[in-house]
Coordinates of C-alpha atoms in Angstrom, one line a residue:
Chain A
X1 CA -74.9 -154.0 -39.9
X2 CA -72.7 -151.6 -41.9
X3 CA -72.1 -151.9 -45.4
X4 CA -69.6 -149.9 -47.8
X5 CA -69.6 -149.8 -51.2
X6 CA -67.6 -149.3 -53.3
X7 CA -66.2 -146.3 -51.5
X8 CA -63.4 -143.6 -52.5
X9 CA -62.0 -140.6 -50.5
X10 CA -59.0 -138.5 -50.9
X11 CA -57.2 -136.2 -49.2
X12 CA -57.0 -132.7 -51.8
X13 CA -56.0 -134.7 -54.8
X14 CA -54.6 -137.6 -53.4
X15 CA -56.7 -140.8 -53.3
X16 CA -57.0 -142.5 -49.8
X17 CA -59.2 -145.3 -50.7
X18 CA -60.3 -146.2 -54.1
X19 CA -64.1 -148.2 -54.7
X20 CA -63.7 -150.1 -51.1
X21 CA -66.6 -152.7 -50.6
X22 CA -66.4 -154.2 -47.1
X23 CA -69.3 -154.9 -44.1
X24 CA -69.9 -156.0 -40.8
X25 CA -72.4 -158.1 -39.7
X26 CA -74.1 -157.9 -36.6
X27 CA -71.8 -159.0 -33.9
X28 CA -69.1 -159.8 -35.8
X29 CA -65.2 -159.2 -35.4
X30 CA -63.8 -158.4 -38.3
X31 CA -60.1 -157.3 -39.8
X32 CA -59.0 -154.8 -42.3
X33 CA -55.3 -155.7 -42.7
X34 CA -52.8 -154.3 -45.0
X35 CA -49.5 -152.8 -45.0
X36 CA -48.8 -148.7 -44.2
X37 CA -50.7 -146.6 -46.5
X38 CA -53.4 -149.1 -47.8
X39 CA -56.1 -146.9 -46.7
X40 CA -57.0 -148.6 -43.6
X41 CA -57.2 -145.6 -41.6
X42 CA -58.9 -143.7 -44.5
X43 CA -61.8 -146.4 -44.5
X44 CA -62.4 -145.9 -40.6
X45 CA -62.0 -142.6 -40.9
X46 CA -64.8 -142.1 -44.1
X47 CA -67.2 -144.6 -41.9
X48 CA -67.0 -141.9 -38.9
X49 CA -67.4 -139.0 -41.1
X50 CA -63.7 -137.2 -40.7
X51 CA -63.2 -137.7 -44.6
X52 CA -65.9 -137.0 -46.9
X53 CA -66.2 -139.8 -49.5
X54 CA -65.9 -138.4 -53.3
X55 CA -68.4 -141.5 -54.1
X56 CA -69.9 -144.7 -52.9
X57 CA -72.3 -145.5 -50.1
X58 CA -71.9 -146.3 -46.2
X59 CA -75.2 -147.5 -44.7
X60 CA -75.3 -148.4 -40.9
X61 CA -78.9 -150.5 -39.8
X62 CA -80.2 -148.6 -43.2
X63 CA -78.4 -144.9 -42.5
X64 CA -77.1 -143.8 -45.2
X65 CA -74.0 -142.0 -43.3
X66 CA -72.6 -140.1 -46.2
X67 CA -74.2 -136.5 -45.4
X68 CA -73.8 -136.6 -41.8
X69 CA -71.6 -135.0 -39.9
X70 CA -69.0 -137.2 -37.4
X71 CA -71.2 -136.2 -34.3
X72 CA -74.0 -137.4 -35.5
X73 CA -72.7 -140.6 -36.8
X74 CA -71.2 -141.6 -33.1
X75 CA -74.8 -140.9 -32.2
X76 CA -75.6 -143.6 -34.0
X77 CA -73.4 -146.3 -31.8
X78 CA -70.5 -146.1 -33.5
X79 CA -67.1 -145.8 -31.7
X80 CA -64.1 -144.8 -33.4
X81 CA -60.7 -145.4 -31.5
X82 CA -58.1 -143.7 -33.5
X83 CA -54.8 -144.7 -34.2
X84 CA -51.8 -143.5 -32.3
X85 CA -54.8 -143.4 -29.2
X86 CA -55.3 -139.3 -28.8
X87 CA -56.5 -139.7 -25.8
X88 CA -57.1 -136.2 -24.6
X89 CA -54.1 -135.2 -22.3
X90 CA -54.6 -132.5 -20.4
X91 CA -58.0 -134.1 -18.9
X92 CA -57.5 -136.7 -16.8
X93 CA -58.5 -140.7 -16.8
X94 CA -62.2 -140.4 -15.6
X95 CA -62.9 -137.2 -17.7
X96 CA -61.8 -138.7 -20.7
X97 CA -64.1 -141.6 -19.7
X98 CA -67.0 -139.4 -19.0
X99 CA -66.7 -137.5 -22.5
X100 CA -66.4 -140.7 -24.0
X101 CA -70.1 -141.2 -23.1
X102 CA -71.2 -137.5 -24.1
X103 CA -73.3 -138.6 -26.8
X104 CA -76.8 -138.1 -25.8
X105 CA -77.5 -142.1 -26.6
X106 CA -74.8 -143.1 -23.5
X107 CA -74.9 -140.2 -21.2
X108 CA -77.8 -141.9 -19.2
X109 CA -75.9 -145.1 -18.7
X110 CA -72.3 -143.2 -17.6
X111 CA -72.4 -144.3 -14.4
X112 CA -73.0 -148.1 -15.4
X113 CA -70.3 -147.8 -18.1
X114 CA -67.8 -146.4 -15.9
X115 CA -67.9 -149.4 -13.8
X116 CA -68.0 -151.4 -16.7
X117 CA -65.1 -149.9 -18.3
X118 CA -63.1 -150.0 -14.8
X119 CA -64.0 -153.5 -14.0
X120 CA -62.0 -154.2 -17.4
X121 CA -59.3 -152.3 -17.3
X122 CA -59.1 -152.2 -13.5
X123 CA -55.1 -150.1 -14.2
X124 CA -57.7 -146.8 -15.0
X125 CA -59.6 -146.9 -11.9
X126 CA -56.1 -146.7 -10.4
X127 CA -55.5 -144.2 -12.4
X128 CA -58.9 -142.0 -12.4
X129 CA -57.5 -138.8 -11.2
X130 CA -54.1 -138.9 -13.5
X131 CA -53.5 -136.4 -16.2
X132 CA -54.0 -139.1 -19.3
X133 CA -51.2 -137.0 -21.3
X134 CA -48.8 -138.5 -18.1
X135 CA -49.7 -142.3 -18.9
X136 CA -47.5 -144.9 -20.3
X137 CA -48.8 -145.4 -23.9
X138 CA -50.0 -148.9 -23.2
X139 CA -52.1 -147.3 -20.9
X140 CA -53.2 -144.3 -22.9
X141 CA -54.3 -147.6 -25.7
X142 CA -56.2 -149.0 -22.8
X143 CA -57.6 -145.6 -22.2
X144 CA -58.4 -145.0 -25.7
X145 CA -60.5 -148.2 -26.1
X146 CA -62.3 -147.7 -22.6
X147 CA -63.6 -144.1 -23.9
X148 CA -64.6 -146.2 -27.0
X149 CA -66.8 -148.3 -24.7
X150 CA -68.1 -145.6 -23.0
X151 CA -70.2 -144.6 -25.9
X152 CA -71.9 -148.5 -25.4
X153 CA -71.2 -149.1 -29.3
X154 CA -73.3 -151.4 -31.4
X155 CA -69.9 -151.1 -33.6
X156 CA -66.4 -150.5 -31.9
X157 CA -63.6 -149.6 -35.1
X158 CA -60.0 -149.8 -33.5
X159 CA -57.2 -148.5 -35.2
X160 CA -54.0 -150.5 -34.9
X161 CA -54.3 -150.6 -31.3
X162 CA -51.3 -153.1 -30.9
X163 CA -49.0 -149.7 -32.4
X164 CA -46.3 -148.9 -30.5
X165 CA -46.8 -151.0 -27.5
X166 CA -44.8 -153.4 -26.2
X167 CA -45.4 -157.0 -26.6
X168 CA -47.0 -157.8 -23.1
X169 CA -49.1 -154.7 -23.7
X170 CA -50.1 -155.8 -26.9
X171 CA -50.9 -159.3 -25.7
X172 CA -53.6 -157.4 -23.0
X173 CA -54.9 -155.3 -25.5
X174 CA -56.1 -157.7 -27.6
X175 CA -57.1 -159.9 -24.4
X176 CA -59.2 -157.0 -23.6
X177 CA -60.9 -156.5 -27.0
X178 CA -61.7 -160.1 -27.5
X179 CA -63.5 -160.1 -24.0
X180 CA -65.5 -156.8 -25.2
X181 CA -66.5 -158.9 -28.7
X182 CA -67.7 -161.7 -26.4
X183 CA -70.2 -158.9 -24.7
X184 CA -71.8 -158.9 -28.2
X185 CA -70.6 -155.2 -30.0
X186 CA -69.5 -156.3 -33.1
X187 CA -65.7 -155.1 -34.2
X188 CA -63.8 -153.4 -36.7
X189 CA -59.9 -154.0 -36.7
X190 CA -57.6 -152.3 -38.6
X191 CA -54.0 -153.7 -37.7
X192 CA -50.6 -154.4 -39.4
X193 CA -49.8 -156.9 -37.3
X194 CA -51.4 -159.5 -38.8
X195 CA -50.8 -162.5 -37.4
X196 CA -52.1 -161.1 -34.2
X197 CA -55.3 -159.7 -35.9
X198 CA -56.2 -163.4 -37.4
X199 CA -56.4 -164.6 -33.6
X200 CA -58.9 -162.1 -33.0
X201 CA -61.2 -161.6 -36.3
X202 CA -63.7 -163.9 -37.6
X203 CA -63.3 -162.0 -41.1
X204 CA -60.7 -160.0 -43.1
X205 CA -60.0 -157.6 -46.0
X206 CA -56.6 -157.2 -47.1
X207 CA -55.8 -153.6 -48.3
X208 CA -53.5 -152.2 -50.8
X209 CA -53.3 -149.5 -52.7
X210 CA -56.9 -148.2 -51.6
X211 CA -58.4 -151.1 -52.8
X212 CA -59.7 -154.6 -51.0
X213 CA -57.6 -157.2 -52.9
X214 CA -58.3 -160.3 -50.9
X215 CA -61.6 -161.5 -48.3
X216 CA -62.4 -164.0 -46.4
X217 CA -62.5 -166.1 -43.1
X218 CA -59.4 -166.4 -41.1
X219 CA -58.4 -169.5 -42.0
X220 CA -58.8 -169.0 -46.2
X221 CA -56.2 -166.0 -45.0
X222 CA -53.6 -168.0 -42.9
X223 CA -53.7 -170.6 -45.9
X224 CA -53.6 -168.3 -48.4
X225 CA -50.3 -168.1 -50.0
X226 CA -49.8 -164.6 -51.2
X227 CA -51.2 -163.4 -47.5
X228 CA -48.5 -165.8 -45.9
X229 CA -45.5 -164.8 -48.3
X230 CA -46.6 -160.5 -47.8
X231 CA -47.7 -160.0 -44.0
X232 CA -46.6 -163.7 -41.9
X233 CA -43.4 -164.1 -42.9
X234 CA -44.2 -168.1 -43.9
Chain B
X1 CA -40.0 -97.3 -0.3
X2 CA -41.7 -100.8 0.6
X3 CA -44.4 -99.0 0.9
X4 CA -44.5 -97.4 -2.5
X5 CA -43.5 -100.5 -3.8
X6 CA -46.7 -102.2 -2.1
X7 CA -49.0 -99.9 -3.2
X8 CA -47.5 -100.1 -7.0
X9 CA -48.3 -104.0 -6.8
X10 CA -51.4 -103.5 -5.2
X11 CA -52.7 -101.1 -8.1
X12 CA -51.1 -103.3 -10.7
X13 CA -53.0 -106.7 -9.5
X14 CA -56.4 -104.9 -9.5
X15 CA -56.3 -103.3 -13.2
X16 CA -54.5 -106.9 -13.8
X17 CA -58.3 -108.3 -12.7
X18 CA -59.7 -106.7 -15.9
X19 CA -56.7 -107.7 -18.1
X20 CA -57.8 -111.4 -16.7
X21 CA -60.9 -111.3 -18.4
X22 CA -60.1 -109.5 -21.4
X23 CA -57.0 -112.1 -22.1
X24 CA -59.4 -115.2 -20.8
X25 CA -61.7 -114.6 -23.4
X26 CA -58.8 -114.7 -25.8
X27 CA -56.8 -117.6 -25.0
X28 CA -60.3 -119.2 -24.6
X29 CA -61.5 -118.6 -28.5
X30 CA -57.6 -119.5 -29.4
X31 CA -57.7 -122.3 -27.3
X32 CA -61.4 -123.8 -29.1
X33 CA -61.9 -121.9 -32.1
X34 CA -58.0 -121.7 -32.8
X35 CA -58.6 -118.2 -33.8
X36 CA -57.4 -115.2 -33.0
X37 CA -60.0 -112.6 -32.0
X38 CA -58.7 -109.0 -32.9
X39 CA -62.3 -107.3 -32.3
X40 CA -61.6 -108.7 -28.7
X41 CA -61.0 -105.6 -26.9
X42 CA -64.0 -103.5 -29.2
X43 CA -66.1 -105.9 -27.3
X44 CA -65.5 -104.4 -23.8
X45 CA -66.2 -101.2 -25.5
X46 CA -69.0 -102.1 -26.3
X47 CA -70.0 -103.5 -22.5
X48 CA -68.4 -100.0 -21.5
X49 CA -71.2 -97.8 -23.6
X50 CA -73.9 -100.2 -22.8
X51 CA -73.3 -99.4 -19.0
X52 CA -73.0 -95.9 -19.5
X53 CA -76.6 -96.0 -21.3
X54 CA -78.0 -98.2 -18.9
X55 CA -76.4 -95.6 -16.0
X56 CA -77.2 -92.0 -17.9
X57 CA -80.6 -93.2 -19.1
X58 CA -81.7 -95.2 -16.6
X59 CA -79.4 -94.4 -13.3
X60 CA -78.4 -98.2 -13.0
X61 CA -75.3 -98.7 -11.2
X62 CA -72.7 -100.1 -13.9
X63 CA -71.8 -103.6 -11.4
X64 CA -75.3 -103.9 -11.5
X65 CA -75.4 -103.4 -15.3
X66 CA -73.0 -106.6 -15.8
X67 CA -76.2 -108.3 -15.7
X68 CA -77.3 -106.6 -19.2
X69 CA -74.0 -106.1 -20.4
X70 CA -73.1 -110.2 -19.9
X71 CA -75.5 -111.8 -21.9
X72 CA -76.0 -109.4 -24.6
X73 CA -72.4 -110.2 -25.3
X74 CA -73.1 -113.6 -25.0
X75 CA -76.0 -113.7 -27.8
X76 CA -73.6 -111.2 -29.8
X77 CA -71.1 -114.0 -29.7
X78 CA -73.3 -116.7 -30.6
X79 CA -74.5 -114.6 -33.8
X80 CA -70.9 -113.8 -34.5
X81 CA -69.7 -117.3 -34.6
X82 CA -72.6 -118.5 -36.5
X83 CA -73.4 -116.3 -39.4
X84 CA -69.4 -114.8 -39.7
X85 CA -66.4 -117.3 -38.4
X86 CA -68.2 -120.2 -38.9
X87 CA -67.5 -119.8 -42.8
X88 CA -64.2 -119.1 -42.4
X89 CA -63.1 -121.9 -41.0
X90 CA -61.0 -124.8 -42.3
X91 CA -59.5 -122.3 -44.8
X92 CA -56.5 -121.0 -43.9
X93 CA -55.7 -118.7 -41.3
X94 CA -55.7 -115.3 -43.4
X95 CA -59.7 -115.3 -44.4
X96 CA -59.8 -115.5 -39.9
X97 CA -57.1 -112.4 -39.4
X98 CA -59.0 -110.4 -42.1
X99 CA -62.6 -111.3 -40.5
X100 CA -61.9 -110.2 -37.0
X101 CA -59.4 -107.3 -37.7
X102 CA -62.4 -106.1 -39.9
X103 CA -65.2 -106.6 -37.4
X104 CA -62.9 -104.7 -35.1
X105 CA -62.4 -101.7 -37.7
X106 CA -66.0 -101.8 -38.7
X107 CA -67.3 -101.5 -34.7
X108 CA -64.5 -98.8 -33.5
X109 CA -66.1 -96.4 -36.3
X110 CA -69.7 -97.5 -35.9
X111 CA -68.8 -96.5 -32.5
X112 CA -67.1 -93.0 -33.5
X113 CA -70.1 -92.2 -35.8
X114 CA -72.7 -93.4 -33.2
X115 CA -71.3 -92.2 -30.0
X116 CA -68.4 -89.3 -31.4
X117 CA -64.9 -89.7 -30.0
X118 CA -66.0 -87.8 -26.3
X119 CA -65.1 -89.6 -23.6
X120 CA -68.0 -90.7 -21.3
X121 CA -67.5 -91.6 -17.5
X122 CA -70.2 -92.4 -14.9
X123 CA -69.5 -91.2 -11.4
X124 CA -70.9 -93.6 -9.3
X125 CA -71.3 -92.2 -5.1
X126 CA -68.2 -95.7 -4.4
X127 CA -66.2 -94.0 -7.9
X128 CA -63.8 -91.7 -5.4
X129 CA -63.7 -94.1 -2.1
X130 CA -61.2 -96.0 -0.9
X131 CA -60.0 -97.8 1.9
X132 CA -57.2 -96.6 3.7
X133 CA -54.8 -99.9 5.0
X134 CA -51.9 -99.1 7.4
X135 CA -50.4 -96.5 4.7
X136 CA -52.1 -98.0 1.5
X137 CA -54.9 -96.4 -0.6
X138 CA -57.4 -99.4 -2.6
X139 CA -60.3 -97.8 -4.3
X140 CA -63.1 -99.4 -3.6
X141 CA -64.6 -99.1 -7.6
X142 CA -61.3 -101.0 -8.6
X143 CA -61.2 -103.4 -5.4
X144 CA -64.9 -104.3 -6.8
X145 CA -64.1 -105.0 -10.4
X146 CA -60.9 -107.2 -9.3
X147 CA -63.4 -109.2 -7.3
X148 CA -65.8 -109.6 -9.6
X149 CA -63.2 -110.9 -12.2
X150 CA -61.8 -113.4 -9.9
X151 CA -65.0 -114.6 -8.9
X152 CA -66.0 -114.7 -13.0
X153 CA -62.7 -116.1 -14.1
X154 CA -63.4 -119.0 -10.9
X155 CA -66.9 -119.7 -12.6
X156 CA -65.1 -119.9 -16.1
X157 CA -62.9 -122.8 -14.6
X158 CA -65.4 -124.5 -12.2
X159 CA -67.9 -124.7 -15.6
X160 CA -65.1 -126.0 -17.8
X161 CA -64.0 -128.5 -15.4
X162 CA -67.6 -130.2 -14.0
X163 CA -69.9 -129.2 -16.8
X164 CA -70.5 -131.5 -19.8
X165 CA -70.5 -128.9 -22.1
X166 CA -67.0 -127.6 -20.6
X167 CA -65.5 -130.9 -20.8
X168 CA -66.4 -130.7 -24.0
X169 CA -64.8 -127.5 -25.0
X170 CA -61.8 -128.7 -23.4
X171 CA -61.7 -131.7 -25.5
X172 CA -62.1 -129.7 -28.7
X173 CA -59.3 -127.5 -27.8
X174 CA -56.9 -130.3 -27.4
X175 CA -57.9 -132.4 -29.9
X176 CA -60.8 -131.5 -32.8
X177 CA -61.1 -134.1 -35.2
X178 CA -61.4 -136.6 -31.4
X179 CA -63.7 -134.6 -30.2
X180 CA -66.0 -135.1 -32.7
X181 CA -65.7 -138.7 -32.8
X182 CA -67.0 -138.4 -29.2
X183 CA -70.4 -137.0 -30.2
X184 CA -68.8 -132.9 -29.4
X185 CA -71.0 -130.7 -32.4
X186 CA -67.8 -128.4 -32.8
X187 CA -70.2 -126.1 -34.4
X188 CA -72.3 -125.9 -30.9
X189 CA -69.0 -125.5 -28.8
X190 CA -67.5 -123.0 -30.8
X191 CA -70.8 -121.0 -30.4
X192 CA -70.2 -120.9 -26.9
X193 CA -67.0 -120.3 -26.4
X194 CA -67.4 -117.0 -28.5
X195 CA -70.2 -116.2 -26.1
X196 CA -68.5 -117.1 -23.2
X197 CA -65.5 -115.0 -24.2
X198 CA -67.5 -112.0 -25.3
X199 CA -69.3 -111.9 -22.0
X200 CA -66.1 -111.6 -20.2
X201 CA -65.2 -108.5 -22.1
X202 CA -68.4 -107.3 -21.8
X203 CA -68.1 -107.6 -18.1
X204 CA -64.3 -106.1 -17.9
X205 CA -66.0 -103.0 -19.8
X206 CA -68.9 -103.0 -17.1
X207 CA -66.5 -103.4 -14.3
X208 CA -64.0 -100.4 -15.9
X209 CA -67.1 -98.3 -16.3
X210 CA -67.2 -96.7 -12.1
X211 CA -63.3 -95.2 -13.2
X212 CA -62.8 -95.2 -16.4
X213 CA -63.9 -93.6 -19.2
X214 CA -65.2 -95.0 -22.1
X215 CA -64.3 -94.4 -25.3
X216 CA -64.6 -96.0 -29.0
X217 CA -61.0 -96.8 -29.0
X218 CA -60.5 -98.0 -25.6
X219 CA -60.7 -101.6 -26.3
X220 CA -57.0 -101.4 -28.1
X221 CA -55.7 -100.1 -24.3
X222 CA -56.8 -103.8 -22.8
X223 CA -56.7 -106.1 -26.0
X224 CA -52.9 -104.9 -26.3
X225 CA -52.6 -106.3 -23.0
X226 CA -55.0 -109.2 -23.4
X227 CA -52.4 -110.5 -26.2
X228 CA -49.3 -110.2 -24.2
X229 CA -51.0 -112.2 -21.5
X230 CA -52.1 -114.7 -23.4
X231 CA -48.8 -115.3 -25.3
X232 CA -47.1 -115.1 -21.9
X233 CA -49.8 -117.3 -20.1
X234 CA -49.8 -120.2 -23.3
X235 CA -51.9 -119.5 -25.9
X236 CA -55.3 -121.8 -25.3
X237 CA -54.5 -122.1 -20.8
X238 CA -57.0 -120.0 -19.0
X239 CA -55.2 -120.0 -15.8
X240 CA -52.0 -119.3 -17.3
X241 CA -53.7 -116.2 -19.0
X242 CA -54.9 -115.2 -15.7
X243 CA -51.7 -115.4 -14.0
X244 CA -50.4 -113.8 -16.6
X245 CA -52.6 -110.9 -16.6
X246 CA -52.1 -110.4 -12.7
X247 CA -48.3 -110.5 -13.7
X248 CA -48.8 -107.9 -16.4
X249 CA -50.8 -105.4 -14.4
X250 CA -48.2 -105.1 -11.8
X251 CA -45.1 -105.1 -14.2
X252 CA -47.1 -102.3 -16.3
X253 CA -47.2 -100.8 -12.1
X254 CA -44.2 -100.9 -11.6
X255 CA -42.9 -99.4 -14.2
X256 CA -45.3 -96.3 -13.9
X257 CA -44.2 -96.1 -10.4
X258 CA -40.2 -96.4 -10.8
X259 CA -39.2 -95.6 -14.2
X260 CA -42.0 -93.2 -15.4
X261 CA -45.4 -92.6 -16.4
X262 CA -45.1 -93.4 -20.0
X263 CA -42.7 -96.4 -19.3
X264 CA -45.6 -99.2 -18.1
X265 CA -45.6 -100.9 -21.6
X266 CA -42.1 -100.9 -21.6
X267 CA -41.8 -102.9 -18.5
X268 CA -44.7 -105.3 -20.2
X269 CA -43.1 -105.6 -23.6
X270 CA -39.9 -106.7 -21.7
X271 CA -40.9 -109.1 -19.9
X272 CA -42.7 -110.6 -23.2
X273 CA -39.8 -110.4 -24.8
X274 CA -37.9 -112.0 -22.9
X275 CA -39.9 -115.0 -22.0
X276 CA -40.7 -115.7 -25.4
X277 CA -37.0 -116.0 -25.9
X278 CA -36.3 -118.3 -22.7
X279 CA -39.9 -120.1 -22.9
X280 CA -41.3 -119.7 -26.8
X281 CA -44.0 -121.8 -25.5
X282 CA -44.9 -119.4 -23.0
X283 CA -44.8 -119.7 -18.6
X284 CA -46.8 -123.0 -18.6
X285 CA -45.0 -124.5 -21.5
X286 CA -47.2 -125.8 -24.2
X287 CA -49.8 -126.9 -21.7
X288 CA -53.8 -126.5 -21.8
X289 CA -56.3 -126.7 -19.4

């Protein structure tokens, strides 16, 4: 469904991200792990069109996403929750819901995804009317991934959604984005916690220094040694 | 005494109407664009001479006028955004200073070639009236223009808050690089928000037109204050620039009525002062709406 390669991207003169080759298949959860500074953010962030790529290709169902702007690429059905959630916080719960689905491709359907989105996360219809900047940051995470959803994405990219939060938090997070990969929108995971991530994904990448140095299913990972030595404490 | 006093606030919150829409549009651009606008108060200038056209060519009543003046600020903005800020941006904030301190040089003396340094008034038959309550005197030309404003600055909020495309803008102003990940063409929003802005200025200069005169530097008399309101109000929050503005008109009153003629921007500057010293982050502290 999407396919990079061998993609770089810098920031100035810095690289972020150097000849990445990863993709997604159709309906498929799958991790991009890695320590702080890998380039996992950078990746997400050159697939929704925030950093230009300095070479390499992204293609999504045969788009070539390189020359378009980010508005154009969530257009396309691809939702990017951002790490550290930036929800928007002077608008509350249900307008950051309804701007979620301002792309012309979901507007039509708001009213359906609303429900959706409050049937899962049934603390934000509670909370419709509440300035999102006042929430508890497990719930701005829950926020941030409902306004994902909104958009009705063919591919949903989280960004370390698990930051920050505390453990039960975390645990409902991830509850939550398993239930929205049994729905059928395929996944993108970026996460430090790895562990965690390996419970979720059916795939991973392991990041460092802006490259992909390891791939495969979940379970090569958990049995590979140098993955359980760096990231699982084994 | 009280009644002085009265009347002093009284004059203060309606020229504090006009100061509301010069200092909306403003914060607005700051709050989207993250610019700052200096050719903002050329721009009710500009509204000012195109009711006094529309008045000594055609004998249409300057309120009436708004409805030219409006959107041919609007388009104005639009163009300005598009072919001149819009290539500015992402650099850093000097090209954006120089851009609109020029466009604001460049139309004050298109303005003094095109229309000479004279000032022009239209006398309109409501310019002298004024209601007469218990012992206070409110013209009715200024009573007029402080409604209008209101009811403007009420349509400025009810769009941003139940409109998509206001949503929107408030979603680029608090977050950008977000917004854009939600399908928001900052290009498109920008666009408006200059138009939006410019169309409030262009209706402060309509609305100043029935008692005052216009002039091609009389935009620095409002933008002056449009800038202290907006630092007061928090740069980016419309309602606090509006409160602000109310707040400013009757301190700039007060200090006509009790201290002297020449002593209103005193008062204003004060008050500035000190509340950037006590609240750097302005009355509403760092919040946007």
């Amino acid at each position: 469904m999407i396919e990079l390669s061998d993609v770089s991207a810098s920031y100035g003169n810095v690289p972020a991200i150097n000849g990445v080759t990863i993709n997604v298949g159709e309906g498929e959860a799958v991790g991009l792990l890695g320590a702080n500074g890998a380039g996992k953010s950078t990746t997400l962030r050159a697939i929704s069109g925030l950093v230009k790529l300095t070479s390499g290709a992204i293609t999504f169902l045969g788009v070539d996403l390189a020359s378009l702007p980010p508005h154009k690429i969530t257009e396309l059905g691809i939702a990017h929750v951002p790490e550290g959630r930036q929800v928007f916080p002077e608008m509350t719960v249900n307008e950051n819901l309804e701007i979620g689905s301002y792309a012309p491709r979901a507007k039509a359907d708001r009213a359906s995804s609303l429900d959706l989105v409050y049937s899962i996360f049934p603390r934000l219809a509670e909370r419709r009317k509440q300035l999102a900047g006042t929430m508890s940051g497990g719930e701005q995470q829950m926020l941030a991934v409902g306004r994902g959803l909104m958009l009705k994405p063919r591919l949903l990219m989280l960004d370390e959604p698990s930051l920050g939060l505390a453990p039960v938090m975390c645990d409902v997070t991830f509850e939550k984005v398993a239930e929205i990969h049994k729905m059928g929108t395929a996944i993108l995971l970026v996460e430090q916690n790895v562990s965690r991530a390996l419970t979720l994904v059916q795939r991973a990448y392991v990041l460092e220094s802006g490259k992909v140095i390891l791939d495969g299913t979940t379970a090569q990972l958990a049995g590979n040694k140098q993955v359980q030595a760096a990231y699982l404490g084994i | 005494m009280l009644e002085i006093l009265a009347q002093a606030v009284i004059n203060g919150l309606l020229i504090g109407g006009i100061y509301a829409l010069v200092s909306i549009g403003v914060t607005l651009i700051f709050g989207v664009v993250k610019i700052v606008n200096f050719a903002q108060g050329e721009f009710v200038m500009i509204g000012m001479y195109i009711s006094f056209f529309l008045a000594t060519q055609f004998g249409i009543d300057p309120i009436v006028s708004l409805a030219v003046s409006m959107p041919v600020l609007f388009v104005i903005g639009v163009l300005i955004q598009h072919f001149l800020i819009r290539r500015v941006l992402g650099l850093n904030d000097l090209p954006q200073i120089f851009l609109t301190f020029a466009l604001s040089l460049l139309i004050v003396n298109l303005s003094l070639m095109l229309f000479t340094a004279n000032y022009r008034t239209v006398h309109t038959w409501y310019s002298d009236e004024a209601f007469r309550v218990g012992g206070l005197y409110i013209p009715v030309a200024k009573l007029v223009a402080f409604v209008l404003a209101m009811i403007l600055s009420g349509a400025l909020w009810i769009f941003l808050h139940t409109t998509d495309l206001g949503k929107a803008m408030r979603a680029a102003s608090q977050n950008r690089d977000v917004a854009q990940l939600m399908g928001i063409n900052p290009n498109r929003v920008f666009a408006v928000a200059l138009g939006i802005a410019l169309a409030l200025a262009g209706a402060a200069g309509s609305l100043l037109m029935p008692f005052y005169p216009a002039y091609p530097l009389v935009g620095q008399v409002f933008v002056l204050m449009a800038f202290v309101a907006v630092v007061l109000g928090t740069l980016g929050n419309v309602i606090g620039a509006l409160i602000a503005s109310l707040l400013m008109g009757v301190a700039e009153s007060l200090g006509i009525q009790f201290i002297g003629a020449d002593s209103g921007l005193i008062v204003v500057f004060m008050l500035l002062l000190i509340t950037l010293a006590l609240r750097p982050s302005g009355l509403a502290g760092g919040r946007r709406r």
